[in-house]
PDB file of C-alpha atoms in Angstrom:
ATOM      1  CA  MET H   5      30.806  70.118 -21.325  1.00 59.00           C
ATOM      2  CA  LEU H   6      29.928  66.924 -23.164  1.00 63.00           C
ATOM      3  CA  LEU H   7      33.537  67.065 -24.761  1.00 66.00           C
ATOM      4  CA  LEU H   8      35.079  67.306 -21.339  1.00 65.00           C
ATOM      5  CA  ARG H   9      33.090  64.289 -20.067  1.00 68.00           C
ATOM      6  CA  ALA H  10      34.277  62.227 -23.031  1.00 66.00           C
ATOM      7  CA  VAL H  11      37.981  63.083 -22.505  1.00 61.00           C
ATOM      8  CA  LEU H  12      37.750  62.129 -18.714  1.00 63.00           C
ATOM      9  CA  LEU H  13      36.048  58.803 -19.550  1.00 64.00           C
ATOM     10  CA  PHE H  14      38.689  58.062 -22.031  1.00 63.00           C
ATOM     11  CA  LEU H  15      41.456  58.610 -19.442  1.00 62.00           C
ATOM     12  CA  ILE H  16      39.719  56.385 -16.685  1.00 59.00           C
ATOM     13  CA  LEU H  17      38.805  53.434 -18.724  1.00 55.00           C
ATOM     14  CA  PRO H  18      42.330  52.000 -19.502  1.00 51.00           C
ATOM     15  CA  SER H  19      43.231  51.908 -15.746  1.00 48.00           C
ATOM     16  CA  HIS H  20      40.163  49.904 -14.885  1.00 45.00           C
ATOM     17  CA  ALA H  21      40.808  47.536 -17.583  1.00 43.00           C
ATOM     18  CA  GLU H  22      44.290  46.612 -16.379  1.00 45.00           C
ATOM     19  CA  ASN H  23      42.949  45.448 -13.030  1.00 47.00           C
ATOM     20  CA  ILE H  24      40.398  42.962 -14.339  1.00 43.00           C
ATOM     21  CA  PRO H  25      41.789  39.496 -15.163  1.00 47.00           C
ATOM     22  CA  THR H  26      40.981  38.199 -18.458  1.00 46.00           C
ATOM     23  CA  GLU H  27      41.450  34.671 -19.981  1.00 48.00           C
ATOM     24  CA  ASP H  28      41.839  35.959 -23.375  1.00 51.00           C
ATOM     25  CA  PRO H  29      44.212  38.837 -23.708  1.00 50.00           C
ATOM     26  CA  GLY H  30      42.857  39.650 -27.125  1.00 53.00           C
ATOM     27  CA  VAL H  31      39.300  40.152 -25.994  1.00 51.00           C
ATOM     28  CA  PRO H  32      38.531  43.599 -24.368  1.00 53.00           C
ATOM     29  CA  ILE H  33      37.042  43.240 -20.910  1.00 52.00           C
ATOM     30  CA  LEU H  34      33.647  45.207 -20.614  1.00 56.00           C
ATOM     31  CA  LEU H  35      32.752  46.682 -17.326  1.00 54.00           C
ATOM     32  CA  PRO H  36      29.470  45.412 -15.912  1.00 55.00           C
ATOM     33  CA  LYS H  37      26.565  47.641 -16.246  1.00 56.00           C
ATOM     34  CA  GLY H  38      26.183  49.860 -13.221  1.00 53.00           C
ATOM     35  CA  THR H  39      29.745  49.436 -12.228  1.00 51.00           C
ATOM     36  CA  CYS H  40      30.958  52.661 -10.466  1.00 51.00           C
ATOM     37  CA  ALA H  41      34.188  51.397  -8.936  1.00 53.00           C
ATOM     38  CA  GLY H  42      36.974  54.036  -9.032  1.00 56.00           C
ATOM     39  CA  TRP H  43      34.615  56.425 -10.838  1.00 55.00           C
ATOM     40  CA  MET H  44      35.708  60.033 -10.450  1.00 66.00           C
ATOM     41  CA  ALA H  45      32.786  62.386 -10.108  1.00 69.00           C
ATOM     42  CA  GLY H  46      32.787  65.093 -12.802  1.00 75.00           C
ATOM     43  CA  ILE H  47      32.531  68.832 -12.344  1.00 82.00           C
ATOM     44  CA  PRO H  48      28.763  69.886 -11.980  1.00 82.00           C
ATOM     45  CA  GLY H  49      27.397  71.292 -15.023  1.00 81.00           C
ATOM     46  CA  HIS H  50      25.720  74.598 -15.413  1.00 82.00           C
ATOM     47  CA  PRO H  51      21.880  74.654 -15.180  1.00 83.00           C
ATOM     48  CA  GLY H  52      20.207  74.200 -18.494  1.00 81.00           C
ATOM     49  CA  HIS H  53      18.136  76.788 -20.122  1.00 82.00           C
ATOM     50  CA  ASN H  54      14.481  77.061 -19.190  1.00 84.00           C
ATOM     51  CA  GLY H  55      12.287  75.007 -21.492  1.00 82.00           C
ATOM     52  CA  THR H  56       9.533  76.205 -23.705  1.00 85.00           C
ATOM     53  CA  PRO H  57       6.303  76.916 -21.745  1.00 85.00           C
ATOM     54  CA  GLY H  58       3.811  73.882 -21.853  1.00 82.00           C
ATOM     55  CA  ARG H  59       0.384  73.991 -23.436  1.00 85.00           C
ATOM     56  CA  ASP H  60      -2.568  75.251 -21.244  1.00 84.00           C
ATOM     57  CA  GLY H  61      -4.174  72.577 -19.385  1.00 82.00           C
ATOM     58  CA  ARG H  62      -7.871  71.541 -19.930  1.00 85.00           C
ATOM     59  CA  ASP H  63     -10.712  73.507 -18.451  1.00 84.00           C
ATOM     60  CA  GLY H  64     -11.768  72.360 -15.091  1.00 82.00           C
ATOM     61  CA  SER H  65     -15.351  71.254 -14.257  1.00 85.00           C
ATOM     62  CA  PRO H  66     -17.958  74.125 -13.800  1.00 86.00           C
ATOM     63  CA  GLY H  67     -18.413  74.967 -10.073  1.00 83.00           C
ATOM     64  CA  GLU H  68     -21.721  75.264  -8.298  1.00 85.00           C
ATOM     65  CA  LYS H  69     -24.055  78.108  -9.125  1.00 86.00           C
ATOM     66  CA  GLY H  70     -23.456  81.056  -6.850  1.00 84.00           C
ATOM     67  CA  GLU H  71     -26.169  82.997  -5.175  1.00 85.00           C
ATOM     68  CA  LYS H  72     -27.993  85.789  -6.966  1.00 86.00           C
ATOM     69  CA  GLY H  73     -26.400  89.110  -6.565  1.00 84.00           C
ATOM     70  CA  ASP H  74     -28.040  92.370  -5.582  1.00 85.00           C
ATOM     71  CA  ALA H  75     -29.840  94.366  -8.320  1.00 85.00           C
ATOM     72  CA  GLY H  76     -27.646  97.117  -9.875  1.00 84.00           C
ATOM     73  CA  LEU H  77     -28.512 100.785 -10.053  1.00 87.00           C
ATOM     74  CA  VAL H  78     -31.051 101.863 -12.535  1.00 87.00           C
ATOM     75  CA  GLY H  79     -29.397 103.437 -15.534  1.00 85.00           C
ATOM     76  CA  PRO H  80     -30.480 106.624 -17.175  1.00 89.00           C
ATOM     77  CA  LYS H  81     -33.324 106.555 -19.642  1.00 88.00           C
ATOM     78  CA  GLY H  82     -32.287 105.913 -23.184  1.00 86.00           C
ATOM     79  CA  GLU H  83     -33.321 108.211 -26.159  1.00 86.00           C
ATOM     80  CA  THR H  84     -36.366 107.385 -28.063  1.00 87.00           C
ATOM     81  CA  GLY H  85     -35.556 105.352 -30.946  1.00 85.00           C
ATOM     82  CA  GLU H  86     -36.774 106.071 -34.538  1.00 86.00           C
ATOM     83  CA  THR H  87     -40.194 104.828 -35.551  1.00 87.00           C
ATOM     84  CA  GLY H  88     -39.858 101.436 -37.295  1.00 85.00           C
ATOM     85  CA  VAL H  89     -41.261 100.774 -40.787  1.00 87.00           C
ATOM     86  CA  THR H  90     -44.975 100.002 -40.901  1.00 87.00           C
ATOM     87  CA  GLY H  91     -45.496  96.315 -41.178  1.00 86.00           C
ATOM     88  CA  ALA H  92     -47.769  94.653 -43.783  1.00 87.00           C
ATOM     89  CA  GLU H  93     -51.455  94.606 -43.050  1.00 87.00           C
ATOM     90  CA  GLY H  94     -52.527  91.371 -41.422  1.00 86.00           C
ATOM     91  CA  PRO H  95     -55.343  89.290 -42.547  1.00 90.00           C
ATOM     92  CA  ARG H  96     -58.991  90.434 -41.805  1.00 87.00           C
ATOM     93  CA  GLY H  97     -60.319  88.994 -38.601  1.00 86.00           C
ATOM     94  CA  PHE H  98     -63.562  87.304 -38.081  1.00 85.00           C
ATOM     95  CA  PRO H  99     -66.707  89.458 -37.296  1.00 88.00           C
ATOM     96  CA  GLY H 100     -67.236  90.005 -33.528  1.00 88.00           C
ATOM     97  CA  ILE H 101     -70.347  88.985 -31.521  1.00 89.00           C
ATOM     98  CA  PRO H 102     -73.064  91.819 -31.767  1.00 90.00           C
ATOM     99  CA  GLY H 103     -73.396  93.697 -28.589  1.00 89.00           C
ATOM    100  CA  ARG H 104     -76.642  94.163 -26.594  1.00 89.00           C
ATOM    101  CA  LYS H 105     -79.101  96.815 -27.935  1.00 88.00           C
ATOM    102  CA  GLY H 106     -78.666 100.105 -26.337  1.00 81.00           C
ATOM    103  CA  GLU H 107     -81.285 102.114 -24.537  1.00 77.00           C
ATOM    104  CA  PRO H 108     -83.304 104.570 -26.748  1.00 68.00           C
ATOM    105  CA  GLY H 109     -81.649 107.856 -26.855  1.00 64.00           C
ATOM    106  CA  GLU H 110     -83.185 111.262 -26.392  1.00 60.00           C
ATOM    107  CA  GLY H 111     -83.450 111.882 -30.119  1.00 57.00           C
ATOM    108  CA  ALA H 112     -85.790 108.945 -30.356  1.00 60.00           C
ATOM    109  CA  TYR H 113     -88.640 111.214 -29.071  1.00 75.00           C
ATOM    110  CA  VAL H 114     -89.745 113.724 -31.703  1.00 84.00           C
ATOM    111  CA  TYR H 115     -90.851 116.895 -30.169  1.00 92.00           C
ATOM    112  CA  ARG H 116     -93.998 118.408 -31.775  1.00 94.00           C
ATOM    113  CA  SER H 117     -95.967 121.704 -31.355  1.00 97.00           C
ATOM    114  CA  ALA H 118     -98.002 123.355 -34.072  1.00 97.00           C
ATOM    115  CA  PHE H 119    -101.246 124.960 -34.833  1.00 98.00           C
ATOM    116  CA  SER H 120    -103.078 126.584 -37.673  1.00 98.00           C
ATOM    117  CA  VAL H 121    -106.429 128.408 -37.055  1.00 96.00           C
ATOM    118  CA  GLY H 122    -108.690 130.881 -38.910  1.00 93.00           C
ATOM    119  CA  LEU H 123    -111.280 133.558 -38.130  1.00 91.00           C
ATOM    120  CA  GLU H 124    -114.893 132.730 -38.164  1.00 88.00           C
ATOM    121  CA  ASN H 125    -116.438 135.639 -36.491  1.00 77.00           C
ATOM    122  CA  ARG H 126    -115.992 139.108 -38.313  1.00 71.00           C
ATOM    123  CA  VAL H 127    -116.487 140.824 -34.861  1.00 68.00           C
ATOM    124  CA  THR H 128    -113.245 141.467 -33.162  1.00 75.00           C
ATOM    125  CA  VAL H 129    -112.614 143.544 -30.046  1.00 81.00           C
ATOM    126  CA  PRO H 130    -109.580 145.908 -30.057  1.00 85.00           C
ATOM    127  CA  ASN H 131    -106.697 145.374 -27.474  1.00 87.00           C
ATOM    128  CA  VAL H 132    -107.559 141.825 -26.571  1.00 90.00           C
ATOM    129  CA  PRO H 133    -106.481 138.616 -28.014  1.00 93.00           C
ATOM    130  CA  ILE H 134    -108.220 137.804 -31.335  1.00 92.00           C
ATOM    131  CA  ARG H 135    -110.165 134.348 -30.846  1.00 93.00           C
ATOM    132  CA  PHE H 136    -109.506 132.286 -34.015  1.00 93.00           C
ATOM    133  CA  THR H 137    -111.985 129.453 -33.731  1.00 92.00           C
ATOM    134  CA  LYS H 138    -111.660 127.842 -37.044  1.00 94.00           C
ATOM    135  CA  ILE H 139    -109.333 125.008 -36.389  1.00 96.00           C
ATOM    136  CA  PHE H 140    -107.145 123.698 -39.313  1.00 96.00           C
ATOM    137  CA  TYR H 141    -104.544 121.900 -37.080  1.00 97.00           C
ATOM    138  CA  ASN H 142    -104.177 121.743 -33.277  1.00 97.00           C
ATOM    139  CA  GLN H 143    -103.206 118.226 -32.548  1.00 96.00           C
ATOM    140  CA  GLN H 144    -101.308 118.886 -29.465  1.00 96.00           C
ATOM    141  CA  ASN H 145    -103.912 121.404 -28.231  1.00 96.00           C
ATOM    142  CA  HIS H 146    -101.204 124.058 -27.519  1.00 97.00           C
ATOM    143  CA  TYR H 147    -103.368 126.730 -28.851  1.00 97.00           C
ATOM    144  CA  ASP H 148    -106.468 127.676 -26.727  1.00 96.00           C
ATOM    145  CA  GLY H 149    -109.539 128.644 -28.948  1.00 93.00           C
ATOM    146  CA  THR H 150    -111.348 130.024 -25.963  1.00 94.00           C
ATOM    147  CA  THR H 151    -108.622 132.567 -25.225  1.00 94.00           C
ATOM    148  CA  GLY H 152    -106.958 132.941 -28.590  1.00 94.00           C
ATOM    149  CA  LYS H 153    -103.573 132.367 -27.075  1.00 96.00           C
ATOM    150  CA  PHE H 154    -100.774 129.757 -27.922  1.00 98.00           C
ATOM    151  CA  HIS H 155     -99.293 128.279 -24.722  1.00 98.00           C
ATOM    152  CA  CYS H 156     -95.632 127.061 -24.927  1.00 97.00           C
ATOM    153  CA  ASN H 157     -95.132 123.539 -23.603  1.00 97.00           C
ATOM    154  CA  ILE H 158     -91.829 122.730 -25.247  1.00 96.00           C
ATOM    155  CA  PRO H 159     -88.972 125.336 -24.985  1.00 96.00           C
ATOM    156  CA  GLY H 160     -87.337 126.158 -28.268  1.00 96.00           C
ATOM    157  CA  LEU H 161     -87.443 128.260 -31.427  1.00 97.00           C
ATOM    158  CA  TYR H 162     -90.790 128.945 -33.007  1.00 98.00           C
ATOM    159  CA  TYR H 163     -92.005 130.450 -36.280  1.00 98.00           C
ATOM    160  CA  PHE H 164     -95.261 132.347 -36.287  1.00 98.00           C
ATOM    161  CA  SER H 165     -97.126 133.936 -39.140  1.00 97.00           C
ATOM    162  CA  TYR H 166    -100.488 135.401 -40.008  1.00 95.00           C
ATOM    163  CA  HIS H 167    -102.351 136.306 -43.041  1.00 93.00           C
ATOM    164  CA  ILE H 168    -105.401 138.555 -42.790  1.00 90.00           C
ATOM    165  CA  THR H 169    -108.128 139.866 -45.038  1.00 86.00           C
ATOM    166  CA  VAL H 170    -108.793 143.546 -44.901  1.00 86.00           C
ATOM    167  CA  TYR H 171    -112.226 144.943 -45.704  1.00 83.00           C
ATOM    168  CA  MET H 172    -114.350 148.044 -44.815  1.00 83.00           C
ATOM    169  CA  LYS H 173    -111.747 149.514 -42.419  1.00 82.00           C
ATOM    170  CA  ASP H 174    -108.027 149.934 -42.016  1.00 82.00           C
ATOM    171  CA  VAL H 175    -106.190 147.114 -40.059  1.00 86.00           C
ATOM    172  CA  LYS H 176    -103.438 147.505 -37.514  1.00 89.00           C
ATOM    173  CA  VAL H 177    -102.543 144.185 -35.798  1.00 91.00           C
ATOM    174  CA  SER H 178     -99.730 143.240 -33.380  1.00 93.00           C
ATOM    175  CA  LEU H 179     -98.293 140.001 -32.336  1.00 96.00           C
ATOM    176  CA  PHE H 180     -97.770 139.745 -28.612  1.00 96.00           C
ATOM    177  CA  LYS H 181     -95.494 137.627 -26.445  1.00 97.00           C
ATOM    178  CA  ASN H 182     -96.394 137.779 -22.578  1.00 96.00           C
ATOM    179  CA  ASP H 183     -98.195 141.182 -22.791  1.00 90.00           C
ATOM    180  CA  LYS H 184     -95.373 142.720 -25.032  1.00 94.00           C
ATOM    181  CA  ALA H 185     -95.974 143.638 -28.744  1.00 94.00           C
ATOM    182  CA  MET H 186     -93.244 141.942 -30.834  1.00 95.00           C
ATOM    183  CA  LEU H 187     -94.406 142.733 -34.338  1.00 93.00           C
ATOM    184  CA  PHE H 188     -96.886 145.344 -35.935  1.00 92.00           C
ATOM    185  CA  THR H 189     -98.563 145.189 -39.326  1.00 90.00           C
ATOM    186  CA  TYR H 190    -100.710 148.020 -40.815  1.00 89.00           C
ATOM    187  CA  ASP H 191    -102.779 148.061 -43.957  1.00 84.00           C
ATOM    188  CA  GLN H 192    -104.900 150.913 -45.291  1.00 84.00           C
ATOM    189  CA  TYR H 193    -108.230 149.922 -46.673  1.00 80.00           C
ATOM    190  CA  GLN H 194    -108.917 150.931 -50.280  1.00 80.00           C
ATOM    191  CA  ASP H 195    -112.582 151.793 -50.981  1.00 77.00           C
ATOM    192  CA  LYS H 196    -114.787 149.019 -52.473  1.00 76.00           C
ATOM    193  CA  ASN H 197    -111.809 146.542 -52.565  1.00 81.00           C
ATOM    194  CA  VAL H 198    -110.569 143.528 -50.526  1.00 84.00           C
ATOM    195  CA  ASP H 199    -106.902 143.679 -49.453  1.00 83.00           C
ATOM    196  CA  GLN H 200    -104.446 141.301 -47.741  1.00 86.00           C
ATOM    197  CA  ALA H 201    -101.894 141.855 -45.093  1.00 89.00           C
ATOM    198  CA  SER H 202     -99.354 139.456 -43.450  1.00 91.00           C
ATOM    199  CA  GLY H 203     -96.489 139.181 -41.084  1.00 94.00           C
ATOM    200  CA  SER H 204     -94.156 136.560 -39.658  1.00 95.00           C
ATOM    201  CA  VAL H 205     -91.447 136.290 -37.020  1.00 96.00           C
ATOM    202  CA  LEU H 206     -89.116 133.873 -35.302  1.00 97.00           C
ATOM    203  CA  LEU H 207     -89.401 133.803 -31.341  1.00 97.00           C
ATOM    204  CA  HIS H 208     -87.653 131.808 -28.748  1.00 97.00           C
ATOM    205  CA  LEU H 209     -90.015 130.665 -26.123  1.00 97.00           C
ATOM    206  CA  GLU H 210     -89.765 129.072 -22.656  1.00 97.00           C
ATOM    207  CA  VAL H 211     -92.285 126.796 -20.995  1.00 96.00           C
ATOM    208  CA  GLY H 212     -95.359 129.009 -20.011  1.00 96.00           C
ATOM    209  CA  ASP H 213     -94.832 131.739 -22.569  1.00 97.00           C
ATOM    210  CA  GLN H 214     -97.845 132.870 -24.466  1.00 98.00           C
ATOM    211  CA  VAL H 215     -98.232 134.320 -27.949  1.00 98.00           C
ATOM    212  CA  TRP H 216    -101.248 135.774 -29.543  1.00 96.00           C
ATOM    213  CA  LEU H 217    -102.583 138.383 -32.114  1.00 94.00           C
ATOM    214  CA  GLN H 218    -104.778 141.368 -31.334  1.00 92.00           C
ATOM    215  CA  VAL H 219    -105.980 144.585 -32.908  1.00 89.00           C
ATOM    216  CA  TYR H 220    -103.788 147.489 -31.942  1.00 84.00           C
ATOM    217  CA  GLY H 221    -105.444 150.763 -31.200  1.00 76.00           C
ATOM    218  CA  ASP H 222    -109.167 151.693 -31.301  1.00 71.00           C
ATOM    219  CA  GLY H 223    -112.017 150.443 -33.610  1.00 67.00           C
ATOM    220  CA  ASP H 224    -110.998 152.465 -36.497  1.00 72.00           C
ATOM    221  CA  HIS H 225    -108.238 149.910 -37.240  1.00 72.00           C
ATOM    222  CA  ASN H 226    -110.483 146.835 -36.894  1.00 75.00           C
ATOM    223  CA  GLY H 227    -110.949 145.874 -40.550  1.00 74.00           C
ATOM    224  CA  LEU H 228    -110.223 142.160 -40.212  1.00 80.00           C
ATOM    225  CA  TYR H 229    -112.603 140.190 -42.416  1.00 80.00           C
ATOM    226  CA  ALA H 230    -113.526 136.387 -43.220  1.00 81.00           C
ATOM    227  CA  ASP H 231    -116.183 134.678 -45.169  1.00 84.00           C
ATOM    228  CA  ASN H 232    -116.629 131.667 -47.269  1.00 84.00           C
ATOM    229  CA  VAL H 233    -114.082 132.711 -49.809  1.00 82.00           C
ATOM    230  CA  ASN H 234    -111.684 134.924 -47.693  1.00 86.00           C
ATOM    231  CA  ASP H 235    -109.767 133.798 -44.764  1.00 88.00           C
ATOM    232  CA  SER H 236    -107.805 135.372 -42.002  1.00 91.00           C
ATOM    233  CA  THR H 237    -105.378 132.802 -40.447  1.00 93.00           C
ATOM    234  CA  PHE H 238    -102.904 132.582 -37.615  1.00 96.00           C
ATOM    235  CA  THR H 239    -100.159 129.777 -37.580  1.00 97.00           C
ATOM    236  CA  GLY H 240     -97.270 128.769 -35.488  1.00 97.00           C
ATOM    237  CA  PHE H 241     -94.986 125.734 -34.993  1.00 97.00           C
ATOM    238  CA  LEU H 242     -91.760 124.501 -33.220  1.00 97.00           C
ATOM    239  CA  LEU H 243     -88.567 124.584 -35.353  1.00 95.00           C
ATOM    240  CA  TYR H 244     -85.963 123.395 -32.853  1.00 93.00           C
ATOM    241  CA  TYR H 245     -86.309 122.480 -29.195  1.00 93.00           C
ATOM    242  CA  ASP H 246     -83.839 123.392 -26.523  1.00 91.00           C
ATOM    243  CA  THR H 247     -81.515 120.399 -25.801  1.00 84.00           C
ATOM    244  CA  ASN H 248     -80.068 121.940 -22.594  1.00 73.00           C
TER     245      ASN H 248
END
């Protein structure tokens, strides 16, 4: 295309030069700039090829913040992750302020119930409580020396024991709880000798229960004895009180 235009220009330029008067035939006459007289239009050229795409323009200014959208649906619960590594132990903190003193607990009170008594009168009546009137210990007064009976004031487990001297007759004694014989002890008297008999038992008592000793049977088994050097004793005390 460029070659074609050059050929046409070459053919046209001499005809124009002949019509322009010149003072000096040896100097070529140049056409004024912009002169189009007698110019023959060329054949339209074919469209050129598309150019290379230009570079992306600069980012525009940020727009205004839009309104908050609606909350999305809650997704399914994820699986529990693995336990992390235990961290290093932190520094020890300062001691806290001491709290107020609490109220005394139930264990602050000590439950006591005990007695230990001995026989003073050698005359005992069968089938009735034996009256031990020699008091070794009866601080709580739970043993009644006028009746010979121990009265339970604290429910719980009790230990009872008796040690009696046997002289002149056989002895058969029983330990009673509320008119029911719980324990029996029999000792046969040996002629011209002093013997000893004893017994012990654990009993659970409720408030109001009574415990005592008595000669079981008739007067032939009433050989209880006591003097200045021989004692017959009856003892009992609380081991554990009921917490319920």
